């Protein structure tokens, strides 16, 4: 039975409610919301309220409405206040639309009154006497600093393993990437770093940058005026919901055609067909991992047919053969169109065979992308995401896509673009990471092989979101346990004795784990010190979205308990490092940790982002509201920040840093499944285990795991499966099944799906109740980009559907109006 | 060919119980007015509106209703097999709001897979699973109306499980 809220009335915000600008802190799209807060003992009326509407009347479709999920009661300046977080009709990003994620921002706030999100961490905790005990910031950070300082002075900074978010929104943003970045890449030069979703510190899109093309160069309105929208390995209706509904949809209504490249049929294809008509939608359901072959064939066909943009190629792209040779840092050579095409040349017939799609459909795709219509070039937006980024041969595959956009002149122009769709928002401002090197260290493998002694983890939960997770977890737990034992054994001793015991344990193979997070995560079970962070709107936070739209999302509530913004945690840690190092007589080293006298997140912003972008301040961003300004900011005129609607409109490409300003093509040579072990794994297992997302979950469900509405819908991770495959294995809807291979096993519930192909299942990523990463092998590309998407395994039944699973709907997710 | 039966098409019967209940409420308000304001109840007072008689319903033929008032469209369906929350002799009669709890578009009933579908943004709800959102953007399941069947087979709506789109209170 579906979850019922049993709420039939909500408080009404009064006319004098405070109003705050909010950018949704979940996905890259960054929808605008308004947060209303008002005193606990006040309320508006049906006729007199903050919305200026007569609420005694039924509001029509698209009207202003506060859903129960948009309401909560939170602390503000120490007092309980009502909170309503409502989509902003005037924000150009979402025009009042709400996603199933953003619409729950209010109810996913911690509230002592309504009892929501009581899983949030409120105080620093230290492992003591067999459990985690609350303590002060001073006590917790003293221990962290003493252990860390001992390790990196007795050894080196290479003994510090770092897991660290690099994104905007949520816990990231310019304030927090700067705070952490200044600490680890400024005061220290930590090399053994990795990012929240990949096992090294690297770009997810090295090749497009090396080609001169930033991965976020268009604006969302380009979808509305284009001729063709091509989506590769992405599912925007689920994962960039209001980009699809508010921008792609308008493009389709204006006559654009839609091409989807994805082995799996998704709700995005279904919706595109509903809007544009099936005849204007082409779904290329390619064989998993064969994207590069498809794009090489499109590139070849477009060139051979003469459908290229010759002026653009002549003026804006490199013309003299090879510019960058293939080497350890470049998994393919880069250069002129002719140079790249020598390697890329693929006939449509060859591609049809390898991609397992009709040759006619490949030709149709090329025509929709580039065949001149009425003598005019076509405009096309090509967008890609995890199917490619976390897919086969990342560097060359992304390069093969950008090749097509460059050949057709679809970058830097209205109605064009070749962009990643993105996951989180962006908000990266850090000192140079050049010392990390390229390729960067494969940090997970370093940890598994016994490397590193101290690990600092910032808002990452590798238990749910790394590859080769089964092995990672076993080793991590074992190494952390050694330190827990040492801490328990020395618990009654002095701080010095305890530090000695910890150092002895890590020198014997243990790992001292410091976890900074908003909740007690799964990897946090192995932590020795846990530091409570806060989220966007419990602090002021700046980020930019997928069209580089920078906004200030304002603080409207108090931090939960004793939690702090990550940037201020980093500052406190730096100050403790300075003190401890000075006590150790390491004055010169201690001096490197000066410069963190920040009282607020705004101080961190001014110390970091503002230094590089002097026109941008909190006050100016606040005045720009939910529409903000598109980066890069060009100046400040007439009381407004002046932004950049689209990059490279002058045809000069700069992302690679080349002085000639010319874009490069990528010699994307096909070599099958690139990552080690993948081809063999495919040959020896029955099912392709696709790793997919669902709109209902934000990332690894860190807040959603404590949300009744969400957990009621999917009490276990879904595994979409063909009904005939299920029948053959005597499986019923909701049965608990296990996926297993040489890497490990994981489990979820079978979700019969009539569009699922036989031998292909799709498991939702990052679930706390079943990590798909358990069965993903450690294979990466030359630059340590993981291939989560290509996993093969066998399936067996574990149990009949539980009562919770039996109660949920297993009907098709596709609209059938 | 999919059936695209809209709930506002092919309505067979239409009983405006809401008007009577609204009048009753207004009358009650007048008598309460004098000396001091009456404290509001913790839960809104729902009208008891007669929607139909069980004899009026055929399996899988949705009937348009309006509850708790004429501005709040809904649907009454006899599913043919007992479901949790279903009423009537077969335990199979359910009623839901037909305003999508995402953005308030009118939902359409698909009688083949027995879902309510939103043409606005493609959300869908399973009427055989308590209005659970199968897939979509709403942050709640479809408001389900609480039903009672009397000895004569008359079906009354007397409450709702969730807030109806477009109003701060289910009873305005």
Short mmCIF file of N, CA and C in Angstrom, two decimals, chain A residues 254-395:
data_model
loop_
_atom_site.label_atom_id
_atom_site.label_comp_id
_atom_site.label_asym_id
_atom_site.label_seq_id
_atom_site.Cartn_x
_atom_site.Cartn_y
_atom_site.Cartn_z
N UNK A 254 9.21 22.95 -30.79
CA UNK A 254 9.54 23.87 -31.89
C UNK A 254 10.00 23.13 -33.14
N UNK A 255 9.95 21.81 -33.10
CA UNK A 255 10.24 21.05 -34.31
C UNK A 255 11.56 20.31 -34.33
N UNK A 256 12.31 20.37 -33.24
CA UNK A 256 13.59 19.65 -33.23
C UNK A 256 13.34 18.14 -33.24
N UNK A 257 14.30 17.44 -33.80
CA UNK A 257 14.28 15.98 -33.73
C UNK A 257 15.16 15.53 -32.57
N UNK A 258 14.98 14.28 -32.20
CA UNK A 258 15.62 13.78 -30.99
C UNK A 258 16.29 12.44 -31.28
N UNK A 259 17.58 12.37 -30.98
CA UNK A 259 18.32 11.12 -31.14
C UNK A 259 18.83 10.69 -29.77
N UNK A 260 18.55 9.46 -29.41
CA UNK A 260 19.06 8.92 -28.15
C UNK A 260 20.00 7.76 -28.45
N UNK A 261 21.19 7.83 -27.88
CA UNK A 261 22.13 6.72 -27.99
C UNK A 261 22.25 6.09 -26.61
N UNK A 262 21.69 4.93 -26.47
CA UNK A 262 21.69 4.24 -25.16
C UNK A 262 21.23 2.80 -25.41
N UNK A 263 21.93 1.83 -24.88
CA UNK A 263 21.47 0.44 -25.07
C UNK A 263 20.08 0.20 -24.49
N UNK A 264 19.71 1.01 -23.53
CA UNK A 264 18.44 0.81 -22.81
C UNK A 264 17.42 1.85 -23.24
N UNK A 265 16.19 1.44 -23.42
CA UNK A 265 15.11 2.40 -23.63
C UNK A 265 14.73 2.98 -22.27
N UNK A 266 14.61 4.29 -22.21
CA UNK A 266 14.35 4.95 -20.94
C UNK A 266 13.10 5.83 -21.04
N UNK A 267 12.71 6.39 -19.91
CA UNK A 267 11.56 7.30 -19.90
C UNK A 267 11.83 8.55 -20.73
N UNK A 268 13.10 8.88 -20.93
CA UNK A 268 13.42 10.04 -21.77
C UNK A 268 12.98 9.79 -23.21
N UNK A 269 13.24 8.59 -23.72
CA UNK A 269 12.83 8.26 -25.08
C UNK A 269 11.30 8.29 -25.17
N UNK A 270 10.67 7.71 -24.19
CA UNK A 270 9.21 7.68 -24.13
C UNK A 270 8.63 9.10 -24.18
N UNK A 271 9.19 9.99 -23.36
CA UNK A 271 8.66 11.36 -23.31
C UNK A 271 8.95 12.10 -24.61
N UNK A 272 10.14 11.89 -25.16
CA UNK A 272 10.47 12.54 -26.43
C UNK A 272 9.48 12.12 -27.51
N UNK A 273 9.11 10.84 -27.52
CA UNK A 273 8.13 10.37 -28.50
C UNK A 273 6.77 11.03 -28.28
N UNK A 274 6.41 11.20 -27.03
CA UNK A 274 5.12 11.83 -26.73
C UNK A 274 5.10 13.28 -27.24
N UNK A 275 6.23 13.96 -27.11
CA UNK A 275 6.27 15.38 -27.48
C UNK A 275 6.44 15.55 -28.98
N UNK A 276 7.42 14.83 -29.54
CA UNK A 276 7.82 15.09 -30.92
C UNK A 276 7.15 14.15 -31.92
N UNK A 277 6.55 13.08 -31.41
CA UNK A 277 6.05 12.04 -32.30
C UNK A 277 7.15 11.03 -32.57
N UNK A 278 6.79 9.76 -32.58
CA UNK A 278 7.80 8.70 -32.70
C UNK A 278 8.63 8.85 -33.97
N UNK A 279 8.02 9.43 -35.01
CA UNK A 279 8.75 9.56 -36.28
C UNK A 279 9.89 10.57 -36.19
N UNK A 280 9.87 11.38 -35.17
CA UNK A 280 10.94 12.37 -35.00
C UNK A 280 11.91 12.01 -33.89
N UNK A 281 11.81 10.78 -33.44
CA UNK A 281 12.70 10.29 -32.39
C UNK A 281 13.42 9.06 -32.90
N UNK A 282 14.71 9.04 -32.75
CA UNK A 282 15.52 7.90 -33.19
C UNK A 282 16.28 7.38 -31.99
N UNK A 283 15.97 6.16 -31.61
CA UNK A 283 16.69 5.55 -30.49
C UNK A 283 17.69 4.54 -31.04
N UNK A 284 18.96 4.84 -30.92
CA UNK A 284 20.01 3.93 -31.35
C UNK A 284 20.43 3.10 -30.13
N UNK A 285 19.84 1.92 -30.05
CA UNK A 285 20.09 1.05 -28.90
C UNK A 285 21.34 0.21 -29.18
N UNK A 286 22.46 0.85 -29.07
CA UNK A 286 23.72 0.23 -29.49
C UNK A 286 24.17 -0.85 -28.51
N UNK A 287 25.05 -1.68 -28.98
CA UNK A 287 25.67 -2.68 -28.12
C UNK A 287 26.47 -1.94 -27.04
N UNK A 288 26.38 -2.42 -25.79
CA UNK A 288 27.05 -1.68 -24.71
C UNK A 288 28.52 -1.38 -25.02
N UNK A 289 28.89 -0.13 -24.89
CA UNK A 289 30.29 0.26 -25.01
C UNK A 289 30.75 0.60 -26.41
N UNK A 290 29.83 0.57 -27.37
CA UNK A 290 30.26 0.78 -28.77
C UNK A 290 30.03 2.21 -29.26
N UNK A 291 29.81 3.14 -28.36
CA UNK A 291 29.52 4.53 -28.76
C UNK A 291 30.56 5.10 -29.71
N UNK A 292 31.83 4.82 -29.43
CA UNK A 292 32.89 5.42 -30.23
C UNK A 292 32.78 5.01 -31.70
N UNK A 293 32.42 3.77 -31.93
CA UNK A 293 32.28 3.29 -33.31
C UNK A 293 31.16 4.05 -34.02
N UNK A 294 30.07 4.24 -33.31
CA UNK A 294 28.94 4.98 -33.88
C UNK A 294 29.39 6.39 -34.26
N UNK A 295 30.08 7.06 -33.35
CA UNK A 295 30.46 8.44 -33.62
C UNK A 295 31.55 8.54 -34.68
N UNK A 296 32.42 7.57 -34.71
CA UNK A 296 33.40 7.56 -35.80
C UNK A 296 32.71 7.41 -37.16
N UNK A 297 31.67 6.59 -37.19
CA UNK A 297 30.93 6.42 -38.45
C UNK A 297 30.17 7.69 -38.81
N UNK A 298 29.58 8.34 -37.83
CA UNK A 298 28.87 9.60 -38.10
C UNK A 298 29.86 10.65 -38.61
N UNK A 299 31.00 10.74 -37.96
CA UNK A 299 32.07 11.67 -38.35
C UNK A 299 32.48 11.39 -39.81
N UNK A 300 32.74 10.15 -40.10
CA UNK A 300 33.19 9.76 -41.44
C UNK A 300 32.13 10.10 -42.48
N UNK A 301 30.90 9.72 -42.19
CA UNK A 301 29.82 9.92 -43.15
C UNK A 301 29.58 11.41 -43.40
N UNK A 302 29.61 12.18 -42.33
CA UNK A 302 29.37 13.63 -42.46
C UNK A 302 30.48 14.27 -43.30
N UNK A 303 31.72 13.86 -43.07
CA UNK A 303 32.83 14.40 -43.86
C UNK A 303 32.70 13.96 -45.32
N UNK A 304 32.45 12.67 -45.51
CA UNK A 304 32.39 12.15 -46.88
C UNK A 304 31.24 12.76 -47.69
N UNK A 305 30.16 13.09 -46.99
CA UNK A 305 29.02 13.69 -47.69
C UNK A 305 29.20 15.20 -47.90
N UNK A 306 30.25 15.74 -47.30
CA UNK A 306 30.46 17.18 -47.44
C UNK A 306 29.54 18.02 -46.58
N UNK A 307 29.06 17.42 -45.50
CA UNK A 307 28.13 18.15 -44.62
C UNK A 307 28.86 18.87 -43.48
N UNK A 308 30.14 19.00 -43.59
CA UNK A 308 30.90 19.68 -42.55
C UNK A 308 30.75 21.20 -42.69
N UNK A 309 31.14 21.89 -41.64
CA UNK A 309 31.11 23.35 -41.67
C UNK A 309 32.52 23.82 -42.01
N UNK A 310 32.77 24.03 -43.30
CA UNK A 310 34.15 24.25 -43.75
C UNK A 310 34.74 25.56 -43.24
N UNK A 311 33.92 26.59 -43.14
CA UNK A 311 34.44 27.85 -42.63
C UNK A 311 34.89 27.71 -41.17
N UNK A 312 34.05 27.05 -40.40
CA UNK A 312 34.38 26.85 -38.99
C UNK A 312 35.67 26.03 -38.87
N UNK A 313 35.76 24.98 -39.66
CA UNK A 313 36.94 24.13 -39.59
C UNK A 313 38.19 24.92 -40.00
N UNK A 314 38.04 25.72 -41.02
CA UNK A 314 39.18 26.49 -41.50
C UNK A 314 39.63 27.55 -40.48
N UNK A 315 38.67 28.16 -39.85
CA UNK A 315 39.01 29.30 -38.99
C UNK A 315 39.28 28.92 -37.54
N UNK A 316 38.66 27.84 -37.09
CA UNK A 316 38.69 27.58 -35.65
C UNK A 316 39.34 26.26 -35.26
N UNK A 317 39.76 25.47 -36.21
CA UNK A 317 40.38 24.20 -35.84
C UNK A 317 41.80 24.10 -36.40
N UNK A 318 42.58 23.31 -35.74
CA UNK A 318 43.97 23.08 -36.12
C UNK A 318 44.02 22.38 -37.48
N UNK A 319 44.97 22.77 -38.34
CA UNK A 319 44.94 22.30 -39.73
C UNK A 319 46.16 21.50 -40.14
N UNK A 320 47.12 21.35 -39.23
CA UNK A 320 48.42 20.81 -39.68
C UNK A 320 48.75 19.46 -39.07
N UNK A 321 47.92 18.47 -39.30
CA UNK A 321 48.26 17.12 -38.88
C UNK A 321 48.21 16.93 -37.38
N UNK A 322 49.25 16.29 -36.86
CA UNK A 322 49.23 15.97 -35.43
C UNK A 322 49.68 17.16 -34.60
N UNK A 323 48.88 17.46 -33.56
CA UNK A 323 49.25 18.54 -32.64
C UNK A 323 49.75 17.97 -31.33
N UNK A 324 49.13 16.91 -30.88
CA UNK A 324 49.51 16.28 -29.61
C UNK A 324 49.62 14.78 -29.87
N UNK A 325 50.79 14.20 -29.66
CA UNK A 325 50.91 12.76 -29.91
C UNK A 325 50.29 11.94 -28.78
N UNK A 326 49.91 10.72 -29.12
CA UNK A 326 49.46 9.81 -28.09
C UNK A 326 50.62 9.50 -27.16
N UNK A 327 50.37 9.61 -25.83
CA UNK A 327 51.41 9.27 -24.86
C UNK A 327 50.74 8.88 -23.55
N UNK A 328 51.51 8.77 -22.51
CA UNK A 328 50.95 8.27 -21.25
C UNK A 328 49.86 9.17 -20.70
N UNK A 329 49.94 10.46 -21.00
CA UNK A 329 48.94 11.40 -20.50
C UNK A 329 47.82 11.65 -21.50
N UNK A 330 47.96 11.14 -22.71
CA UNK A 330 46.97 11.36 -23.76
C UNK A 330 46.66 10.02 -24.43
N UNK A 331 45.57 9.40 -24.07
CA UNK A 331 45.26 8.08 -24.62
C UNK A 331 44.96 8.06 -26.12
N UNK A 332 44.96 9.21 -26.75
CA UNK A 332 44.94 9.22 -28.21
C UNK A 332 45.60 10.49 -28.69
N UNK A 333 46.04 10.47 -29.93
CA UNK A 333 46.62 11.66 -30.52
C UNK A 333 45.53 12.68 -30.84
N UNK A 334 45.94 13.95 -30.94
CA UNK A 334 45.00 15.04 -31.25
C UNK A 334 45.59 15.88 -32.37
N UNK A 335 44.72 16.39 -33.24
CA UNK A 335 45.24 17.21 -34.32
C UNK A 335 44.15 17.70 -35.25
N UNK A 336 44.47 17.74 -36.52
CA UNK A 336 43.54 18.28 -37.51
C UNK A 336 42.43 17.27 -37.81
N UNK A 337 41.43 17.74 -38.52
CA UNK A 337 40.34 16.85 -38.92
C UNK A 337 40.88 15.69 -39.75
N UNK A 338 41.72 16.00 -40.73
CA UNK A 338 42.24 14.94 -41.60
C UNK A 338 43.07 13.94 -40.81
N UNK A 339 43.85 14.46 -39.91
CA UNK A 339 44.69 13.60 -39.07
C UNK A 339 43.81 12.64 -38.25
N UNK A 340 42.78 13.19 -37.62
CA UNK A 340 41.93 12.35 -36.78
C UNK A 340 41.15 11.35 -37.62
N UNK A 341 40.70 11.80 -38.76
CA UNK A 341 39.85 10.92 -39.57
C UNK A 341 40.60 9.69 -40.06
N UNK A 342 41.90 9.84 -40.24
CA UNK A 342 42.69 8.66 -40.64
C UNK A 342 42.47 7.51 -39.66
N UNK A 343 42.44 7.84 -38.40
CA UNK A 343 42.24 6.82 -37.37
C UNK A 343 40.77 6.49 -37.17
N UNK A 344 39.95 7.50 -37.26
CA UNK A 344 38.53 7.32 -36.93
C UNK A 344 37.74 6.66 -38.06
N UNK A 345 38.25 6.72 -39.28
CA UNK A 345 37.45 6.32 -40.43
C UNK A 345 36.76 4.98 -40.22
N UNK A 346 35.46 5.01 -40.28
CA UNK A 346 34.61 3.84 -40.05
C UNK A 346 33.40 3.97 -40.96
N UNK A 347 33.10 2.93 -41.69
CA UNK A 347 31.92 3.01 -42.56
C UNK A 347 30.66 2.78 -41.74
N UNK A 348 29.56 3.24 -42.28
CA UNK A 348 28.29 3.01 -41.58
C UNK A 348 28.00 1.50 -41.51
N UNK A 349 28.44 0.76 -42.50
CA UNK A 349 28.21 -0.70 -42.48
C UNK A 349 29.00 -1.35 -41.36
N UNK A 350 30.26 -0.94 -41.23
CA UNK A 350 31.08 -1.49 -40.13
C UNK A 350 30.46 -1.14 -38.78
N UNK A 351 30.03 0.10 -38.66
CA UNK A 351 29.44 0.53 -37.38
C UNK A 351 28.16 -0.24 -37.08
N UNK A 352 27.37 -0.47 -38.11
CA UNK A 352 26.12 -1.20 -37.90
C UNK A 352 26.41 -2.59 -37.33
N UNK A 353 27.47 -3.19 -37.82
CA UNK A 353 27.80 -4.54 -37.35
C UNK A 353 28.29 -4.52 -35.90
N UNK A 354 29.16 -3.59 -35.61
CA UNK A 354 29.73 -3.55 -34.25
C UNK A 354 28.70 -3.02 -33.24
N UNK A 355 27.97 -1.99 -33.63
CA UNK A 355 27.00 -1.39 -32.70
C UNK A 355 25.70 -2.18 -32.62
N UNK A 356 25.52 -3.09 -33.57
CA UNK A 356 24.29 -3.91 -33.63
C UNK A 356 23.03 -3.04 -33.77
N UNK A 357 23.12 -2.08 -34.65
CA UNK A 357 21.93 -1.29 -35.02
C UNK A 357 21.86 -1.24 -36.54
N UNK A 358 20.73 -0.84 -37.07
CA UNK A 358 20.56 -0.78 -38.52
C UNK A 358 21.45 0.30 -39.13
N UNK A 359 22.07 -0.05 -40.24
CA UNK A 359 22.89 0.94 -40.94
C UNK A 359 22.05 2.15 -41.35
N UNK A 360 20.82 1.87 -41.75
CA UNK A 360 19.95 2.98 -42.18
C UNK A 360 19.72 3.97 -41.03
N UNK A 361 19.68 3.45 -39.82
CA UNK A 361 19.47 4.35 -38.69
C UNK A 361 20.71 5.21 -38.41
N UNK A 362 21.86 4.65 -38.67
CA UNK A 362 23.09 5.45 -38.49
C UNK A 362 23.12 6.57 -39.53
N UNK A 363 22.75 6.22 -40.74
CA UNK A 363 22.72 7.24 -41.79
C UNK A 363 21.66 8.30 -41.46
N UNK A 364 20.54 7.83 -40.95
CA UNK A 364 19.49 8.78 -40.57
C UNK A 364 20.00 9.73 -39.48
N UNK A 365 20.73 9.19 -38.55
CA UNK A 365 21.26 10.03 -37.47
C UNK A 365 22.21 11.08 -38.05
N UNK A 366 23.06 10.67 -38.98
CA UNK A 366 23.98 11.62 -39.60
C UNK A 366 23.21 12.71 -40.34
N UNK A 367 22.13 12.30 -41.01
CA UNK A 367 21.33 13.28 -41.75
C UNK A 367 20.65 14.26 -40.78
N UNK A 368 20.10 13.73 -39.72
CA UNK A 368 19.44 14.61 -38.75
C UNK A 368 20.43 15.57 -38.10
N UNK A 369 21.66 15.11 -37.97
CA UNK A 369 22.66 15.97 -37.34
C UNK A 369 23.18 17.04 -38.30
N UNK A 370 23.40 16.67 -39.55
CA UNK A 370 24.25 17.55 -40.36
C UNK A 370 23.83 17.76 -41.80
N UNK A 371 22.88 16.99 -42.31
CA UNK A 371 22.55 17.18 -43.73
C UNK A 371 21.87 18.54 -43.91
N UNK A 372 22.43 19.39 -44.77
CA UNK A 372 21.83 20.72 -44.92
C UNK A 372 20.36 20.61 -45.34
N UNK A 373 19.57 21.52 -44.79
CA UNK A 373 18.15 21.52 -45.11
C UNK A 373 17.84 22.85 -45.77
N UNK A 374 17.28 22.78 -46.94
CA UNK A 374 16.99 24.00 -47.71
C UNK A 374 18.26 24.86 -47.84
N UNK A 375 19.36 24.20 -48.03
CA UNK A 375 20.62 24.91 -48.24
C UNK A 375 21.27 25.44 -47.00
N UNK A 376 20.64 25.26 -45.86
CA UNK A 376 21.20 25.81 -44.62
C UNK A 376 21.74 24.69 -43.73
N UNK A 377 22.79 25.03 -43.00
CA UNK A 377 23.32 24.04 -42.07
C UNK A 377 22.34 23.80 -40.94
N UNK A 378 22.40 22.58 -40.43
CA UNK A 378 21.52 22.29 -39.28
C UNK A 378 22.24 22.62 -37.99
N UNK A 379 21.44 22.99 -37.05
CA UNK A 379 21.98 23.21 -35.71
C UNK A 379 21.72 21.96 -34.88
N UNK A 380 22.69 21.57 -34.11
CA UNK A 380 22.51 20.38 -33.27
C UNK A 380 23.19 20.59 -31.93
N UNK A 381 22.50 20.15 -30.89
CA UNK A 381 23.12 20.06 -29.56
C UNK A 381 23.38 18.59 -29.29
N UNK A 382 24.60 18.28 -28.92
CA UNK A 382 24.93 16.91 -28.52
C UNK A 382 25.31 16.94 -27.05
N UNK A 383 24.67 16.10 -26.26
CA UNK A 383 24.96 16.08 -24.83
C UNK A 383 25.17 14.65 -24.37
N UNK A 384 26.11 14.49 -23.48
CA UNK A 384 26.48 13.14 -23.01
C UNK A 384 26.64 13.17 -21.51
N UNK A 385 26.60 11.99 -20.91
CA UNK A 385 26.88 11.93 -19.49
C UNK A 385 27.41 10.54 -19.13
N UNK A 386 26.96 9.97 -18.03
CA UNK A 386 27.67 8.86 -17.44
C UNK A 386 27.79 7.62 -18.32
N UNK A 387 26.84 7.41 -19.24
CA UNK A 387 26.97 6.26 -20.13
C UNK A 387 28.27 6.30 -20.90
N UNK A 388 28.77 7.50 -21.12
CA UNK A 388 30.04 7.70 -21.81
C UNK A 388 31.16 7.96 -20.80
N UNK A 389 30.88 8.83 -19.87
CA UNK A 389 31.91 9.23 -18.91
C UNK A 389 32.34 8.06 -18.03
N UNK A 390 31.36 7.27 -17.64
CA UNK A 390 31.66 6.07 -16.87
C UNK A 390 31.62 4.84 -17.77
N UNK A 391 31.88 5.06 -19.04
CA UNK A 391 31.73 3.98 -20.00
C UNK A 391 33.06 3.49 -20.52
N UNK A 392 32.97 2.90 -21.69
CA UNK A 392 34.13 2.28 -22.29
C UNK A 392 35.06 3.31 -22.90
N UNK A 393 36.32 3.23 -22.57
CA UNK A 393 37.36 4.04 -23.22
C UNK A 393 37.00 5.52 -23.21
N UNK A 394 36.85 6.04 -22.02
CA UNK A 394 36.36 7.41 -21.80
C UNK A 394 37.01 8.45 -22.70
N UNK A 395 38.33 8.48 -22.72
CA UNK A 395 39.03 9.57 -23.42
C UNK A 395 38.67 9.59 -24.91
#
